[in-house]
Protein backbone atom coordinates (compact mmCIF):
# COMPACT_ATOMS: atom_id res chain seq x y z
CA UNK A 1 0.00 0.00 0.00
CA UNK A 2 1.30 3.45 -0.90
CA UNK A 3 1.70 5.45 2.29
CA UNK A 4 1.88 9.17 2.88
CA UNK A 5 5.47 10.41 3.19
CA UNK A 6 5.98 12.81 6.10
CA UNK A 7 7.48 16.15 5.16
CA UNK A 8 10.19 18.18 6.83
CA UNK A 9 8.64 20.03 9.75
CA UNK A 10 6.86 16.94 11.05
CA UNK A 11 8.37 16.21 14.47
CA UNK A 12 8.28 12.46 13.85
CA UNK A 13 11.11 12.88 11.33
CA UNK A 14 13.35 14.18 14.12
CA UNK A 15 12.98 11.16 16.41
CA UNK A 16 15.52 8.39 16.88
CA UNK A 17 14.24 5.07 15.49
CA UNK A 18 14.17 1.88 17.59
CA UNK A 19 15.92 -1.35 16.57
CA UNK A 20 13.84 -4.14 15.06
CA UNK A 21 13.56 -6.97 17.61
CA UNK A 22 12.16 -9.82 15.46
CA UNK A 23 12.79 -10.75 11.83
CA UNK A 24 10.57 -12.56 9.37
CA UNK A 25 7.36 -11.41 11.04
CA UNK A 26 4.15 -10.53 9.18
CA UNK A 27 4.43 -6.98 10.58
CA UNK A 28 7.92 -6.51 9.15
CA UNK A 29 6.84 -7.97 5.79
CA UNK A 30 3.86 -5.61 5.65
CA UNK A 31 6.04 -2.61 6.54
CA UNK A 32 8.54 -3.46 3.79
CA UNK A 33 5.78 -3.99 1.23
CA UNK A 34 4.40 -0.54 2.01
CA UNK A 35 7.86 1.01 1.88
CA UNK A 36 8.58 -0.58 -1.53
CA UNK A 37 5.21 0.53 -2.92
CA UNK A 38 5.72 4.07 -1.65
CA UNK A 39 9.29 4.37 -2.90
CA UNK A 40 8.38 2.99 -6.34
CA UNK A 41 5.36 5.29 -6.63
CA UNK A 42 7.56 8.33 -6.00
CA UNK A 43 10.58 7.04 -7.98
CA UNK A 44 12.78 7.41 -4.92
CA UNK A 45 16.31 6.08 -4.50
CA UNK A 46 15.62 5.13 -0.91
CA UNK A 47 13.16 5.35 1.93
CA UNK A 48 13.43 5.04 5.69
CA UNK A 49 10.61 3.73 7.88
CA UNK A 50 10.33 6.99 9.89
CA UNK A 51 9.39 8.77 6.64
CA UNK A 52 6.09 6.87 6.71
CA UNK A 53 5.69 7.42 10.42
CA UNK A 54 7.16 4.11 11.65
CA UNK A 55 9.94 4.63 14.20
CA UNK A 56 11.94 1.48 13.43
CA UNK A 57 15.49 1.08 12.11
CA UNK A 58 14.49 -0.06 8.63
CA UNK A 59 15.66 1.46 5.36
CA UNK A 60 15.35 0.37 1.75
CA UNK A 61 17.31 1.68 -1.20
CA UNK A 62 18.26 0.78 -4.73
CA UNK A 63 18.91 2.56 -7.98
CA UNK A 64 18.58 1.09 -11.45
CA UNK A 65 18.31 3.35 -14.42
CA UNK A 66 16.28 6.17 -12.89
CA UNK A 67 15.24 9.17 -14.99
CA UNK A 68 15.64 11.37 -11.91
CA UNK A 69 19.30 10.38 -11.51
CA UNK A 70 20.56 10.07 -15.09
CA UNK A 71 24.23 10.00 -14.08
CA UNK A 72 23.87 7.91 -10.95
CA UNK A 73 25.69 4.64 -10.49
CA UNK A 74 23.48 1.62 -9.95
CA UNK A 75 22.96 0.53 -6.35
CA UNK A 76 21.57 -2.96 -5.58
CA UNK A 77 18.05 -3.19 -4.18
CA UNK A 78 18.66 -3.56 -0.46
CA UNK A 79 16.67 -3.94 2.74
CA UNK A 80 18.87 -2.83 5.64
CA UNK A 81 17.71 -3.26 9.23
CA UNK A 82 19.44 -2.13 12.44
CA UNK A 83 22.35 -0.66 10.46
CA UNK A 84 25.76 0.32 11.75
CA UNK A 85 27.92 2.60 9.65
CA UNK A 86 31.68 2.85 9.85
CA UNK A 87 33.38 5.53 7.71
CA UNK A 88 36.62 4.31 6.11
CA UNK A 89 39.06 7.20 6.15
CA UNK A 90 38.21 10.85 6.46
CA UNK A 91 37.75 11.71 2.79
CA UNK A 92 34.51 13.57 2.10
CA UNK A 93 32.74 14.16 -1.23
CA UNK A 94 30.08 16.74 -2.03
CA UNK A 95 27.10 15.99 -4.24
CA UNK A 96 23.51 17.12 -4.71
CA UNK A 97 20.86 15.28 -2.74
CA UNK A 98 17.10 15.29 -2.62
CA UNK A 99 14.66 13.62 -0.26
CA UNK A 100 11.05 12.51 -0.53
CA UNK A 101 10.43 14.38 2.74
CA UNK A 102 11.77 17.62 1.23
CA UNK A 103 9.95 17.59 -2.10
CA UNK A 104 11.08 19.73 -5.01
CA UNK A 105 14.43 20.70 -3.52
CA UNK A 106 18.12 19.81 -3.72
CA UNK A 107 21.13 20.59 -1.55
CA UNK A 108 24.89 20.09 -1.81
CA UNK A 109 25.85 17.68 0.98
CA UNK A 110 29.27 16.37 2.06
CA UNK A 111 29.38 12.64 2.84
CA UNK A 112 32.10 10.13 3.60
CA UNK A 113 33.50 8.81 0.34
CA UNK A 114 34.07 5.27 1.66
CA UNK A 115 32.08 3.33 4.15
CA UNK A 116 31.56 -0.10 5.66
CA UNK A 117 28.00 -0.86 6.66
CA UNK A 118 26.54 -3.76 8.52
CA UNK A 119 23.02 -4.81 9.41
CA UNK A 120 20.42 -7.42 8.58
CA UNK A 121 18.04 -8.17 5.76
CA UNK A 122 14.35 -8.89 6.29
CA UNK A 123 14.95 -12.54 7.21
CA UNK A 124 17.69 -11.66 9.70
CA UNK A 125 20.63 -12.63 7.47
CA UNK A 126 23.65 -10.40 8.08
CA UNK A 127 24.74 -7.78 5.56
CA UNK A 128 28.34 -6.54 5.53
CA UNK A 129 29.44 -4.33 2.65
CA UNK A 130 32.23 -1.91 1.87
CA UNK A 131 31.10 0.73 -0.60
CA UNK A 132 32.02 4.11 -2.02
CA UNK A 133 30.63 6.98 -4.05
CA UNK A 134 26.90 7.13 -4.71
CA UNK A 135 26.17 3.85 -2.92
CA UNK A 136 27.90 5.17 0.22
CA UNK A 137 25.99 8.45 -0.10
CA UNK A 138 22.60 6.76 -0.34
CA UNK A 139 23.30 4.63 2.75
CA UNK A 140 24.42 7.66 4.77
CA UNK A 141 21.34 9.65 3.71
CA UNK A 142 18.89 6.85 4.57
CA UNK A 143 20.53 5.93 7.87
CA UNK A 144 20.54 9.60 8.88
CA UNK A 145 16.74 9.37 8.86
CA UNK A 146 17.00 6.77 11.64
CA UNK A 147 18.82 9.31 13.79
CA UNK A 148 16.29 12.05 13.05
CA UNK A 149 18.60 13.89 10.65
CA UNK A 150 17.40 15.32 7.34
CA UNK A 151 19.92 16.25 4.65
CA UNK A 152 19.33 20.04 4.91
CA UNK A 153 20.79 19.74 8.43
CA UNK A 154 24.05 18.56 6.75
CA UNK A 155 24.39 21.41 4.22
CA UNK A 156 27.39 23.56 5.21
CA UNK A 157 26.62 26.36 2.71
CA UNK A 158 22.92 27.15 2.47
CA UNK A 159 23.49 29.05 -0.77
CA UNK A 160 23.74 25.51 -2.19
CA UNK A 161 20.16 24.64 -1.22
CA UNK A 162 17.15 25.42 -3.36
CA UNK A 163 14.35 24.38 -5.62
CA UNK A 164 15.01 21.92 -8.43
CA UNK A 165 13.50 24.12 -11.11
CA UNK A 166 15.62 27.11 -10.09
CA UNK A 167 18.87 25.20 -9.49
CA UNK A 168 18.64 22.99 -12.57
CA UNK A 169 16.35 24.70 -15.09
CA UNK A 170 17.54 22.43 -17.92
CA UNK A 171 16.67 19.21 -16.10
CA UNK A 172 13.21 17.86 -15.50
CA UNK A 173 13.63 16.70 -11.93
CA UNK A 174 9.96 17.00 -11.04
CA UNK A 175 8.36 18.40 -7.94
CA UNK A 176 8.02 15.28 -5.84
CA UNK A 177 11.59 14.94 -4.73
NI1 LIG B 1 15.51 11.17 2.58
PDB file of C-alpha atoms and ligand atoms in Angstrom:
ATOM      1  CA  UNK A   1       0.000   0.000   0.000  1.00  0.00           C
ATOM      2  CA  UNK A   2       1.298   3.447  -0.901  1.00  0.00           C
ATOM      3  CA  UNK A   3       1.704   5.447   2.291  1.00  0.00           C
ATOM      4  CA  UNK A   4       1.882   9.173   2.883  1.00  0.00           C
ATOM      5  CA  UNK A   5       5.472  10.414   3.188  1.00  0.00           C
ATOM      6  CA  UNK A   6       5.984  12.807   6.102  1.00  0.00           C
ATOM      7  CA  UNK A   7       7.478  16.154   5.163  1.00  0.00           C
ATOM      8  CA  UNK A   8      10.195  18.181   6.829  1.00  0.00           C
ATOM      9  CA  UNK A   9       8.641  20.027   9.753  1.00  0.00           C
ATOM     10  CA  UNK A  10       6.860  16.945  11.052  1.00  0.00           C
ATOM     11  CA  UNK A  11       8.366  16.213  14.475  1.00  0.00           C
ATOM     12  CA  UNK A  12       8.279  12.457  13.847  1.00  0.00           C
ATOM     13  CA  UNK A  13      11.108  12.878  11.326  1.00  0.00           C
ATOM     14  CA  UNK A  14      13.352  14.177  14.118  1.00  0.00           C
ATOM     15  CA  UNK A  15      12.978  11.161  16.409  1.00  0.00           C
ATOM     16  CA  UNK A  16      15.518   8.392  16.884  1.00  0.00           C
ATOM     17  CA  UNK A  17      14.238   5.072  15.495  1.00  0.00           C
ATOM     18  CA  UNK A  18      14.172   1.883  17.592  1.00  0.00           C
ATOM     19  CA  UNK A  19      15.923  -1.349  16.570  1.00  0.00           C
ATOM     20  CA  UNK A  20      13.841  -4.141  15.058  1.00  0.00           C
ATOM     21  CA  UNK A  21      13.565  -6.972  17.606  1.00  0.00           C
ATOM     22  CA  UNK A  22      12.161  -9.823  15.464  1.00  0.00           C
ATOM     23  CA  UNK A  23      12.790 -10.746  11.831  1.00  0.00           C
ATOM     24  CA  UNK A  24      10.571 -12.557   9.373  1.00  0.00           C
ATOM     25  CA  UNK A  25       7.362 -11.414  11.039  1.00  0.00           C
ATOM     26  CA  UNK A  26       4.152 -10.527   9.184  1.00  0.00           C
ATOM     27  CA  UNK A  27       4.434  -6.979  10.576  1.00  0.00           C
ATOM     28  CA  UNK A  28       7.919  -6.509   9.151  1.00  0.00           C
ATOM     29  CA  UNK A  29       6.840  -7.972   5.793  1.00  0.00           C
ATOM     30  CA  UNK A  30       3.864  -5.607   5.648  1.00  0.00           C
ATOM     31  CA  UNK A  31       6.040  -2.608   6.541  1.00  0.00           C
ATOM     32  CA  UNK A  32       8.540  -3.463   3.791  1.00  0.00           C
ATOM     33  CA  UNK A  33       5.784  -3.993   1.228  1.00  0.00           C
ATOM     34  CA  UNK A  34       4.399  -0.537   2.013  1.00  0.00           C
ATOM     35  CA  UNK A  35       7.860   1.013   1.879  1.00  0.00           C
ATOM     36  CA  UNK A  36       8.580  -0.578  -1.525  1.00  0.00           C
ATOM     37  CA  UNK A  37       5.206   0.530  -2.916  1.00  0.00           C
ATOM     38  CA  UNK A  38       5.716   4.072  -1.646  1.00  0.00           C
ATOM     39  CA  UNK A  39       9.293   4.369  -2.900  1.00  0.00           C
ATOM     40  CA  UNK A  40       8.377   2.986  -6.338  1.00  0.00           C
ATOM     41  CA  UNK A  41       5.363   5.292  -6.630  1.00  0.00           C
ATOM     42  CA  UNK A  42       7.564   8.335  -5.999  1.00  0.00           C
ATOM     43  CA  UNK A  43      10.582   7.035  -7.985  1.00  0.00           C
ATOM     44  CA  UNK A  44      12.777   7.413  -4.916  1.00  0.00           C
ATOM     45  CA  UNK A  45      16.314   6.085  -4.505  1.00  0.00           C
ATOM     46  CA  UNK A  46      15.624   5.126  -0.910  1.00  0.00           C
ATOM     47  CA  UNK A  47      13.159   5.352   1.926  1.00  0.00           C
ATOM     48  CA  UNK A  48      13.435   5.041   5.691  1.00  0.00           C
ATOM     49  CA  UNK A  49      10.607   3.733   7.882  1.00  0.00           C
ATOM     50  CA  UNK A  50      10.328   6.994   9.887  1.00  0.00           C
ATOM     51  CA  UNK A  51       9.394   8.767   6.644  1.00  0.00           C
ATOM     52  CA  UNK A  52       6.092   6.875   6.709  1.00  0.00           C
ATOM     53  CA  UNK A  53       5.691   7.419  10.425  1.00  0.00           C
ATOM     54  CA  UNK A  54       7.159   4.114  11.653  1.00  0.00           C
ATOM     55  CA  UNK A  55       9.936   4.628  14.200  1.00  0.00           C
ATOM     56  CA  UNK A  56      11.936   1.482  13.427  1.00  0.00           C
ATOM     57  CA  UNK A  57      15.488   1.084  12.112  1.00  0.00           C
ATOM     58  CA  UNK A  58      14.493  -0.059   8.630  1.00  0.00           C
ATOM     59  CA  UNK A  59      15.665   1.456   5.355  1.00  0.00           C
ATOM     60  CA  UNK A  60      15.349   0.367   1.754  1.00  0.00           C
ATOM     61  CA  UNK A  61      17.309   1.678  -1.204  1.00  0.00           C
ATOM     62  CA  UNK A  62      18.260   0.785  -4.734  1.00  0.00           C
ATOM     63  CA  UNK A  63      18.909   2.559  -7.981  1.00  0.00           C
ATOM     64  CA  UNK A  64      18.581   1.092 -11.450  1.00  0.00           C
ATOM     65  CA  UNK A  65      18.308   3.349 -14.423  1.00  0.00           C
ATOM     66  CA  UNK A  66      16.275   6.170 -12.894  1.00  0.00           C
ATOM     67  CA  UNK A  67      15.241   9.171 -14.987  1.00  0.00           C
ATOM     68  CA  UNK A  68      15.638  11.365 -11.909  1.00  0.00           C
ATOM     69  CA  UNK A  69      19.300  10.377 -11.508  1.00  0.00           C
ATOM     70  CA  UNK A  70      20.563  10.071 -15.094  1.00  0.00           C
ATOM     71  CA  UNK A  71      24.230  10.004 -14.077  1.00  0.00           C
ATOM     72  CA  UNK A  72      23.869   7.910 -10.952  1.00  0.00           C
ATOM     73  CA  UNK A  73      25.685   4.637 -10.486  1.00  0.00           C
ATOM     74  CA  UNK A  74      23.484   1.619  -9.946  1.00  0.00           C
ATOM     75  CA  UNK A  75      22.956   0.527  -6.349  1.00  0.00           C
ATOM     76  CA  UNK A  76      21.574  -2.959  -5.577  1.00  0.00           C
ATOM     77  CA  UNK A  77      18.054  -3.190  -4.181  1.00  0.00           C
ATOM     78  CA  UNK A  78      18.662  -3.557  -0.460  1.00  0.00           C
ATOM     79  CA  UNK A  79      16.672  -3.942   2.736  1.00  0.00           C
ATOM     80  CA  UNK A  80      18.866  -2.829   5.641  1.00  0.00           C
ATOM     81  CA  UNK A  81      17.709  -3.255   9.226  1.00  0.00           C
ATOM     82  CA  UNK A  82      19.442  -2.135  12.442  1.00  0.00           C
ATOM     83  CA  UNK A  83      22.346  -0.662  10.461  1.00  0.00           C
ATOM     84  CA  UNK A  84      25.763   0.317  11.747  1.00  0.00           C
ATOM     85  CA  UNK A  85      27.923   2.603   9.647  1.00  0.00           C
ATOM     86  CA  UNK A  86      31.680   2.854   9.847  1.00  0.00           C
ATOM     87  CA  UNK A  87      33.379   5.534   7.715  1.00  0.00           C
ATOM     88  CA  UNK A  88      36.622   4.314   6.108  1.00  0.00           C
ATOM     89  CA  UNK A  89      39.057   7.199   6.152  1.00  0.00           C
ATOM     90  CA  UNK A  90      38.211  10.855   6.458  1.00  0.00           C
ATOM     91  CA  UNK A  91      37.749  11.712   2.786  1.00  0.00           C
ATOM     92  CA  UNK A  92      34.509  13.567   2.104  1.00  0.00           C
ATOM     93  CA  UNK A  93      32.742  14.156  -1.230  1.00  0.00           C
ATOM     94  CA  UNK A  94      30.084  16.737  -2.034  1.00  0.00           C
ATOM     95  CA  UNK A  95      27.097  15.987  -4.239  1.00  0.00           C
ATOM     96  CA  UNK A  96      23.511  17.117  -4.714  1.00  0.00           C
ATOM     97  CA  UNK A  97      20.857  15.277  -2.744  1.00  0.00           C
ATOM     98  CA  UNK A  98      17.102  15.293  -2.622  1.00  0.00           C
ATOM     99  CA  UNK A  99      14.655  13.624  -0.262  1.00  0.00           C
ATOM    100  CA  UNK A 100      11.048  12.510  -0.530  1.00  0.00           C
ATOM    101  CA  UNK A 101      10.434  14.379   2.744  1.00  0.00           C
ATOM    102  CA  UNK A 102      11.772  17.623   1.232  1.00  0.00           C
ATOM    103  CA  UNK A 103       9.955  17.589  -2.101  1.00  0.00           C
ATOM    104  CA  UNK A 104      11.083  19.731  -5.009  1.00  0.00           C
ATOM    105  CA  UNK A 105      14.430  20.698  -3.523  1.00  0.00           C
ATOM    106  CA  UNK A 106      18.122  19.815  -3.717  1.00  0.00           C
ATOM    107  CA  UNK A 107      21.128  20.591  -1.552  1.00  0.00           C
ATOM    108  CA  UNK A 108      24.885  20.094  -1.808  1.00  0.00           C
ATOM    109  CA  UNK A 109      25.847  17.679   0.983  1.00  0.00           C
ATOM    110  CA  UNK A 110      29.265  16.374   2.060  1.00  0.00           C
ATOM    111  CA  UNK A 111      29.379  12.641   2.838  1.00  0.00           C
ATOM    112  CA  UNK A 112      32.102  10.130   3.597  1.00  0.00           C
ATOM    113  CA  UNK A 113      33.495   8.808   0.340  1.00  0.00           C
ATOM    114  CA  UNK A 114      34.072   5.266   1.655  1.00  0.00           C
ATOM    115  CA  UNK A 115      32.085   3.333   4.155  1.00  0.00           C
ATOM    116  CA  UNK A 116      31.557  -0.098   5.662  1.00  0.00           C
ATOM    117  CA  UNK A 117      28.002  -0.864   6.656  1.00  0.00           C
ATOM    118  CA  UNK A 118      26.536  -3.764   8.520  1.00  0.00           C
ATOM    119  CA  UNK A 119      23.023  -4.810   9.410  1.00  0.00           C
ATOM    120  CA  UNK A 120      20.416  -7.423   8.578  1.00  0.00           C
ATOM    121  CA  UNK A 121      18.038  -8.175   5.761  1.00  0.00           C
ATOM    122  CA  UNK A 122      14.346  -8.891   6.292  1.00  0.00           C
ATOM    123  CA  UNK A 123      14.946 -12.535   7.212  1.00  0.00           C
ATOM    124  CA  UNK A 124      17.694 -11.662   9.704  1.00  0.00           C
ATOM    125  CA  UNK A 125      20.630 -12.634   7.467  1.00  0.00           C
ATOM    126  CA  UNK A 126      23.648 -10.400   8.084  1.00  0.00           C
ATOM    127  CA  UNK A 127      24.738  -7.778   5.561  1.00  0.00           C
ATOM    128  CA  UNK A 128      28.341  -6.537   5.535  1.00  0.00           C
ATOM    129  CA  UNK A 129      29.440  -4.335   2.648  1.00  0.00           C
ATOM    130  CA  UNK A 130      32.233  -1.915   1.870  1.00  0.00           C
ATOM    131  CA  UNK A 131      31.099   0.727  -0.601  1.00  0.00           C
ATOM    132  CA  UNK A 132      32.019   4.112  -2.020  1.00  0.00           C
ATOM    133  CA  UNK A 133      30.627   6.976  -4.052  1.00  0.00           C
ATOM    134  CA  UNK A 134      26.899   7.133  -4.713  1.00  0.00           C
ATOM    135  CA  UNK A 135      26.165   3.855  -2.916  1.00  0.00           C
ATOM    136  CA  UNK A 136      27.901   5.172   0.217  1.00  0.00           C
ATOM    137  CA  UNK A 137      25.993   8.448  -0.104  1.00  0.00           C
ATOM    138  CA  UNK A 138      22.596   6.762  -0.337  1.00  0.00           C
ATOM    139  CA  UNK A 139      23.302   4.630   2.747  1.00  0.00           C
ATOM    140  CA  UNK A 140      24.417   7.663   4.768  1.00  0.00           C
ATOM    141  CA  UNK A 141      21.344   9.652   3.709  1.00  0.00           C
ATOM    142  CA  UNK A 142      18.894   6.852   4.566  1.00  0.00           C
ATOM    143  CA  UNK A 143      20.533   5.930   7.865  1.00  0.00           C
ATOM    144  CA  UNK A 144      20.545   9.603   8.878  1.00  0.00           C
ATOM    145  CA  UNK A 145      16.745   9.371   8.857  1.00  0.00           C
ATOM    146  CA  UNK A 146      17.000   6.765  11.637  1.00  0.00           C
ATOM    147  CA  UNK A 147      18.818   9.310  13.793  1.00  0.00           C
ATOM    148  CA  UNK A 148      16.289  12.052  13.053  1.00  0.00           C
ATOM    149  CA  UNK A 149      18.600  13.892  10.648  1.00  0.00           C
ATOM    150  CA  UNK A 150      17.399  15.323   7.336  1.00  0.00           C
ATOM    151  CA  UNK A 151      19.919  16.250   4.650  1.00  0.00           C
ATOM    152  CA  UNK A 152      19.330  20.037   4.911  1.00  0.00           C
ATOM    153  CA  UNK A 153      20.794  19.742   8.427  1.00  0.00           C
ATOM    154  CA  UNK A 154      24.053  18.564   6.751  1.00  0.00           C
ATOM    155  CA  UNK A 155      24.394  21.407   4.219  1.00  0.00           C
ATOM    156  CA  UNK A 156      27.387  23.563   5.211  1.00  0.00           C
ATOM    157  CA  UNK A 157      26.624  26.358   2.713  1.00  0.00           C
ATOM    158  CA  UNK A 158      22.920  27.151   2.469  1.00  0.00           C
ATOM    159  CA  UNK A 159      23.490  29.055  -0.770  1.00  0.00           C
ATOM    160  CA  UNK A 160      23.735  25.513  -2.191  1.00  0.00           C
ATOM    161  CA  UNK A 161      20.160  24.635  -1.224  1.00  0.00           C
ATOM    162  CA  UNK A 162      17.150  25.416  -3.361  1.00  0.00           C
ATOM    163  CA  UNK A 163      14.346  24.381  -5.621  1.00  0.00           C
ATOM    164  CA  UNK A 164      15.015  21.922  -8.431  1.00  0.00           C
ATOM    165  CA  UNK A 165      13.502  24.117 -11.108  1.00  0.00           C
ATOM    166  CA  UNK A 166      15.619  27.111 -10.087  1.00  0.00           C
ATOM    167  CA  UNK A 167      18.866  25.200  -9.492  1.00  0.00           C
ATOM    168  CA  UNK A 168      18.640  22.993 -12.574  1.00  0.00           C
ATOM    169  CA  UNK A 169      16.346  24.696 -15.093  1.00  0.00           C
ATOM    170  CA  UNK A 170      17.540  22.430 -17.917  1.00  0.00           C
ATOM    171  CA  UNK A 171      16.665  19.208 -16.102  1.00  0.00           C
ATOM    172  CA  UNK A 172      13.206  17.857 -15.501  1.00  0.00           C
ATOM    173  CA  UNK A 173      13.626  16.701 -11.934  1.00  0.00           C
ATOM    174  CA  UNK A 174       9.956  16.996 -11.039  1.00  0.00           C
ATOM    175  CA  UNK A 175       8.360  18.396  -7.936  1.00  0.00           C
ATOM    176  CA  UNK A 176       8.015  15.279  -5.845  1.00  0.00           C
ATOM    177  CA  UNK A 177      11.590  14.937  -4.732  1.00  0.00           C
TER     178      UNK A 177
HETATM  179 NI1  LIG B   1      15.509  11.168   2.580  1.00  0.00          NI
END
